[in-house]
Amino acid sequence: MDYKNKSVWITGASSGIGKELAIQFAALGANIILSARSVDKLNELKQSLNGDGHLILPLDLSAPEAVLAQVTDLLDTLPAIDILINNGGVSQRSLFLENEFNVYRQLMEVNYFGLIALTKAVAPTMVARRSGSIVSISSVAGKVGSKFRTGYSGSKYAVVGFMDCLRAELAEHNIHCLTICPGSIKTAIAHNSLNEQGIAQNKPEHSIENGMNVSLAAKKMISAISNKKDEVVIGQGISGWAPTIKRFFPALFNKLTAKANYR
């Protein structure tokens, strides 16, 4: 696919997968709309990108109603969006019995309602043009559950279900809907994961530190967009195989996850 002068909107663009997607899409000639909370990080990224047609639009996905209102008001001033990548999100590493209830609220606001708000604002413009791709980054945790992730996994399962329904509804309007389920990718996601009090745990995780290189992961994601895939799992080792193992050997998978003692 030729991405030259295409408009790609990426949330969670200040770090990790979002940042790498921005770098690679810009290298392909696309114009990027960069969204995250940190204006300083977005400015730093913008200055490093290939090309000069990039924009910064700060968003706080934890306030979805504000996102919907803000984006709806600004759409007329933005270029037509060819690809929307709902990447912004937050993870969690804590036990259900220890979690404060607000942890679940935080995760759903950012990972699910924030995603819906932005999609709600942008999708009608794509429908009007009968063109566009809506890409949502879920997780392998949105396909299989495990310890320490009741809130995160629940929010990511919700993203998978939402995208399945959206894909069915928008097919007649020629809109491509892709769900990406990354496994362990080497980013700062573990450090930013919420603990039982809803505060970033600020510590590494073995599976993430030894996960797939983020540059390779982003390359595979762009390939899935180019090939108009509906859903892809991207990961190496057990994180990439987990959905398949759960599908064909559910009892074994459930026993293994129950015995696991890692975060």
Short mmCIF file of C-alpha atoms in Angstrom, two decimals:
data_model
loop_
_atom_site.label_atom_id
_atom_site.label_comp_id
_atom_site.label_asym_id
_atom_site.label_seq_id
_atom_site.Cartn_x
_atom_site.Cartn_y
_atom_site.Cartn_z
CA MET A 1 0.00 0.00 0.00
CA ASP A 2 1.19 3.51 -0.83
CA TYR A 3 1.10 5.64 2.33
CA LYS A 4 2.54 8.79 0.79
CA ASN A 5 0.54 11.79 2.05
CA LYS A 6 -1.97 9.53 3.82
CA SER A 7 -3.20 10.81 7.18
CA VAL A 8 -2.58 8.41 10.05
CA TRP A 9 -3.88 9.27 13.53
CA ILE A 10 -2.13 7.42 16.35
CA THR A 11 -3.07 7.59 20.03
CA GLY A 12 -0.54 6.65 22.68
CA ALA A 13 2.07 8.03 20.28
CA SER A 14 4.51 9.30 22.89
CA SER A 15 6.12 5.92 23.58
CA GLY A 16 6.24 2.21 22.82
CA ILE A 17 4.22 0.78 19.97
CA GLY A 18 2.56 4.09 19.13
CA LYS A 19 5.85 5.92 18.83
CA GLU A 20 7.36 3.21 16.65
CA LEU A 21 4.29 3.13 14.40
CA ALA A 22 4.60 6.90 13.97
CA ILE A 23 8.27 6.59 13.01
CA GLN A 24 7.64 3.83 10.48
CA PHE A 25 4.54 5.39 8.91
CA ALA A 26 6.35 8.73 8.58
CA ALA A 27 9.24 6.94 6.87
CA LEU A 28 6.68 5.62 4.36
CA GLY A 29 5.58 9.16 3.56
CA ALA A 30 2.46 9.39 5.72
CA ASN A 31 1.39 12.48 7.65
CA ILE A 32 0.90 11.62 11.30
CA ILE A 33 -1.48 13.07 13.86
CA LEU A 34 0.22 12.40 17.17
CA SER A 35 -1.94 12.06 20.28
CA ALA A 36 -1.05 11.36 23.91
CA ARG A 37 -1.08 13.35 27.14
CA SER A 38 2.56 14.51 27.12
CA VAL A 39 2.93 17.49 24.79
CA ASP A 40 6.68 17.61 25.39
CA LYS A 41 7.16 14.00 24.29
CA LEU A 42 4.94 14.51 21.26
CA ASN A 43 6.90 17.60 20.22
CA GLU A 44 10.16 15.72 20.59
CA LEU A 45 8.82 12.88 18.45
CA LYS A 46 7.39 15.23 15.81
CA GLN A 47 10.76 16.91 15.37
CA SER A 48 12.42 13.54 14.77
CA LEU A 49 9.96 12.27 12.16
CA ASN A 50 10.57 12.16 8.44
CA GLY A 51 8.52 14.84 6.67
CA ASP A 52 6.93 18.06 7.87
CA GLY A 53 3.17 17.44 7.57
CA HIS A 54 2.70 16.07 11.08
CA LEU A 55 0.35 17.44 13.71
CA ILE A 56 0.11 17.22 17.49
CA LEU A 57 -3.27 16.82 19.15
CA PRO A 58 -3.01 16.12 22.89
CA LEU A 59 -5.72 13.80 24.23
CA ASP A 60 -6.47 12.33 27.63
CA LEU A 61 -8.30 9.07 26.98
CA SER A 62 -9.23 8.79 30.65
CA ALA A 63 -11.82 11.51 29.98
CA PRO A 64 -13.73 9.98 27.02
CA GLU A 65 -16.62 12.47 26.98
CA ALA A 66 -14.12 15.31 26.73
CA VAL A 67 -12.29 13.46 23.94
CA LEU A 68 -15.52 13.06 21.97
CA ALA A 69 -16.41 16.74 22.35
CA GLN A 70 -12.88 17.97 21.62
CA VAL A 71 -12.37 15.86 18.51
CA THR A 72 -15.85 16.55 17.13
CA ASP A 73 -15.16 20.28 17.39
CA LEU A 74 -11.75 19.97 15.71
CA LEU A 75 -12.53 17.57 12.85
CA ASP A 76 -13.24 20.31 10.32
CA THR A 77 -9.75 21.70 10.90
CA LEU A 78 -8.01 18.35 10.42
CA PRO A 79 -7.13 16.53 7.20
CA ALA A 80 -9.32 13.60 6.19
CA ILE A 81 -8.27 10.62 8.32
CA ASP A 82 -7.21 7.62 6.25
CA ILE A 83 -6.13 5.41 9.17
CA LEU A 84 -7.12 5.71 12.82
CA ILE A 85 -4.94 3.68 15.18
CA ASN A 86 -6.43 3.34 18.66
CA ASN A 87 -3.23 2.45 20.46
CA GLY A 88 -3.39 4.44 23.70
CA GLY A 89 -3.93 2.32 26.78
CA VAL A 90 -2.77 1.23 30.21
CA SER A 91 -2.08 -2.21 31.68
CA GLN A 92 -2.46 -3.72 35.15
CA ARG A 93 -0.59 -6.15 37.40
CA SER A 94 -2.53 -6.86 40.60
CA LEU A 95 -4.80 -9.45 42.17
CA PHE A 96 -8.57 -9.09 42.09
CA LEU A 97 -8.95 -9.61 45.85
CA GLU A 98 -6.50 -6.78 46.49
CA ASN A 99 -7.67 -4.32 43.84
CA GLU A 100 -9.52 -1.15 44.69
CA PHE A 101 -12.64 -0.80 42.55
CA ASN A 102 -11.41 2.41 40.93
CA VAL A 103 -8.65 0.40 39.18
CA TYR A 104 -11.30 -1.21 36.97
CA ARG A 105 -12.86 2.17 36.24
CA GLN A 106 -9.47 3.59 35.20
CA LEU A 107 -8.75 0.71 32.87
CA MET A 108 -12.15 0.78 31.17
CA GLU A 109 -12.13 4.57 30.75
CA VAL A 110 -8.78 4.56 28.96
CA ASN A 111 -8.70 1.22 27.16
CA TYR A 112 -12.36 0.97 26.14
CA PHE A 113 -14.41 4.15 26.48
CA GLY A 114 -11.58 6.40 25.29
CA LEU A 115 -11.19 4.20 22.22
CA ILE A 116 -14.92 4.28 21.53
CA ALA A 117 -15.09 8.06 21.93
CA LEU A 118 -12.40 8.74 19.34
CA THR A 119 -13.79 6.13 16.96
CA LYS A 120 -17.28 7.61 17.38
CA ALA A 121 -15.96 10.99 16.28
CA VAL A 122 -13.85 9.81 13.34
CA ALA A 123 -15.84 6.89 11.85
CA PRO A 124 -18.64 9.04 10.32
CA THR A 125 -16.09 10.99 8.27
CA MET A 126 -14.74 7.72 6.85
CA VAL A 127 -18.25 6.48 6.11
CA ALA A 128 -19.02 9.71 4.25
CA ARG A 129 -15.96 9.11 2.04
CA ARG A 130 -16.47 5.33 1.88
CA SER A 131 -12.80 4.95 2.67
CA GLY A 132 -10.59 4.38 5.68
CA SER A 133 -9.15 1.94 8.21
CA ILE A 134 -9.94 1.75 11.91
CA VAL A 135 -7.25 -0.14 13.80
CA SER A 136 -7.55 -0.95 17.49
CA ILE A 137 -4.72 -2.37 19.56
CA SER A 138 -6.19 -4.94 21.94
CA SER A 139 -3.87 -7.58 23.41
CA VAL A 140 -3.31 -11.30 23.67
CA ALA A 141 -4.92 -10.62 27.07
CA GLY A 142 -8.03 -9.76 25.08
CA LYS A 143 -8.11 -13.34 23.81
CA VAL A 144 -6.97 -15.29 26.89
CA GLY A 145 -7.00 -14.49 30.59
CA SER A 146 -4.33 -14.97 33.23
CA LYS A 147 -3.47 -13.97 36.78
CA PHE A 148 -2.96 -10.33 37.79
CA ARG A 149 -4.88 -8.94 34.80
CA THR A 150 -8.59 -9.09 35.62
CA GLY A 151 -9.08 -5.42 34.81
CA TYR A 152 -6.72 -5.20 31.86
CA SER A 153 -7.91 -8.41 30.26
CA GLY A 154 -11.55 -7.43 30.74
CA SER A 155 -11.00 -4.10 29.01
CA LYS A 156 -9.11 -5.71 26.14
CA TYR A 157 -11.75 -8.44 25.68
CA ALA A 158 -14.22 -5.56 25.37
CA VAL A 159 -12.11 -4.03 22.59
CA VAL A 160 -12.13 -7.32 20.65
CA GLY A 161 -15.90 -7.60 20.93
CA PHE A 162 -16.46 -3.97 19.99
CA MET A 163 -14.28 -4.29 16.90
CA ASP A 164 -15.99 -7.51 15.79
CA CYS A 165 -19.33 -5.72 15.87
CA LEU A 166 -17.98 -2.53 14.29
CA ARG A 167 -16.42 -4.54 11.45
CA ALA A 168 -19.77 -6.14 10.68
CA GLU A 169 -21.60 -2.80 10.76
CA LEU A 170 -19.12 -0.83 8.65
CA ALA A 171 -18.42 -3.48 5.99
CA GLU A 172 -21.18 -2.11 3.77
CA HIS A 173 -19.50 1.31 3.93
CA ASN A 174 -16.14 -0.05 2.71
CA ILE A 175 -14.40 0.65 6.02
CA HIS A 176 -11.59 -1.69 7.04
CA CYS A 177 -11.57 -2.67 10.73
CA LEU A 178 -8.51 -4.41 12.15
CA THR A 179 -7.97 -5.71 15.69
CA ILE A 180 -4.34 -6.22 16.67
CA CYS A 181 -3.56 -8.42 19.68
CA PRO A 182 0.08 -7.97 20.69
CA GLY A 183 1.73 -10.42 23.02
CA SER A 184 4.87 -9.50 24.95
CA ILE A 185 6.47 -6.54 23.16
CA LYS A 186 9.55 -4.85 24.59
CA THR A 187 8.12 -1.51 25.74
CA ALA A 188 7.57 0.34 29.02
CA ILE A 189 4.09 -1.16 29.44
CA ALA A 190 5.07 -3.17 32.53
CA HIS A 191 6.54 -0.11 34.26
CA ASN A 192 3.33 1.83 33.60
CA SER A 193 1.01 -1.00 34.67
CA LEU A 194 -1.39 -0.16 37.48
CA ASN A 195 -1.08 -1.81 40.87
CA GLU A 196 -3.97 -2.57 43.23
CA GLN A 197 -4.27 1.14 44.09
CA GLY A 198 -4.32 2.30 40.48
CA ILE A 199 -0.74 3.63 40.60
CA ALA A 200 2.01 2.75 38.10
CA GLN A 201 4.07 -0.12 39.53
CA ASN A 202 7.34 1.21 38.06
CA LYS A 203 9.09 -2.12 37.78
CA PRO A 204 10.09 -4.42 34.92
CA GLU A 205 8.57 -7.73 33.93
CA HIS A 206 10.61 -10.66 32.61
CA SER A 207 8.26 -11.53 29.74
CA ILE A 208 8.17 -7.92 28.51
CA GLU A 209 11.92 -7.35 28.85
CA ASN A 210 12.42 -10.47 26.71
CA GLY A 211 9.56 -9.74 24.34
CA MET A 212 9.48 -9.02 20.64
CA ASN A 213 11.44 -5.99 19.47
CA VAL A 214 9.02 -3.08 19.12
CA SER A 215 10.35 -2.16 15.67
CA LEU A 216 9.59 -5.66 14.35
CA ALA A 217 6.17 -5.62 16.00
CA ALA A 218 5.27 -2.30 14.37
CA LYS A 219 6.45 -3.58 11.00
CA LYS A 220 4.14 -6.59 11.32
CA MET A 221 1.25 -4.31 12.32
CA ILE A 222 1.73 -2.11 9.26
CA SER A 223 1.81 -5.25 7.12
CA ALA A 224 -1.54 -6.34 8.62
CA ILE A 225 -3.02 -2.90 7.82
CA SER A 226 -1.68 -3.04 4.26
CA ASN A 227 -3.15 -6.51 3.73
CA LYS A 228 -6.56 -5.52 5.15
CA LYS A 229 -6.51 -8.19 7.85
CA ASP A 230 -9.45 -8.45 10.27
CA GLU A 231 -7.52 -9.63 13.34
CA VAL A 232 -3.91 -10.57 14.00
CA VAL A 233 -1.91 -11.82 16.99
CA ILE A 234 1.63 -10.46 17.10
CA GLY A 235 4.09 -11.93 19.55
CA GLN A 236 6.81 -14.49 20.01
CA GLY A 237 7.02 -17.54 22.21
CA ILE A 238 4.14 -18.36 24.54
CA SER A 239 2.61 -14.88 24.20
CA GLY A 240 2.09 -15.45 20.49
CA TRP A 241 0.84 -19.02 20.83
CA ALA A 242 -1.42 -18.52 23.85
CA PRO A 243 -4.70 -17.97 21.94
CA THR A 244 -4.08 -21.08 19.84
CA ILE A 245 -3.21 -23.18 22.90
CA LYS A 246 -6.34 -21.94 24.70
CA ARG A 247 -8.49 -22.73 21.68
CA PHE A 248 -7.34 -26.32 21.19
CA PHE A 249 -6.32 -27.26 24.76
CA PRO A 250 -8.51 -25.10 27.03
CA ALA A 251 -8.33 -27.33 30.12
CA LEU A 252 -4.54 -27.54 29.95
CA PHE A 253 -4.24 -23.81 29.40
CA ASN A 254 -6.47 -23.03 32.38
CA LYS A 255 -4.42 -25.31 34.64
CA LEU A 256 -1.18 -23.68 33.56
CA THR A 257 -2.45 -20.15 34.14
CA ALA A 258 -3.81 -21.10 37.57
CA LYS A 259 -0.39 -22.41 38.62
CA ALA A 260 1.55 -19.46 37.27
CA ASN A 261 3.11 -17.21 39.88
CA TYR A 262 4.46 -14.28 37.85
CA ARG A 263 3.33 -10.82 36.98
#
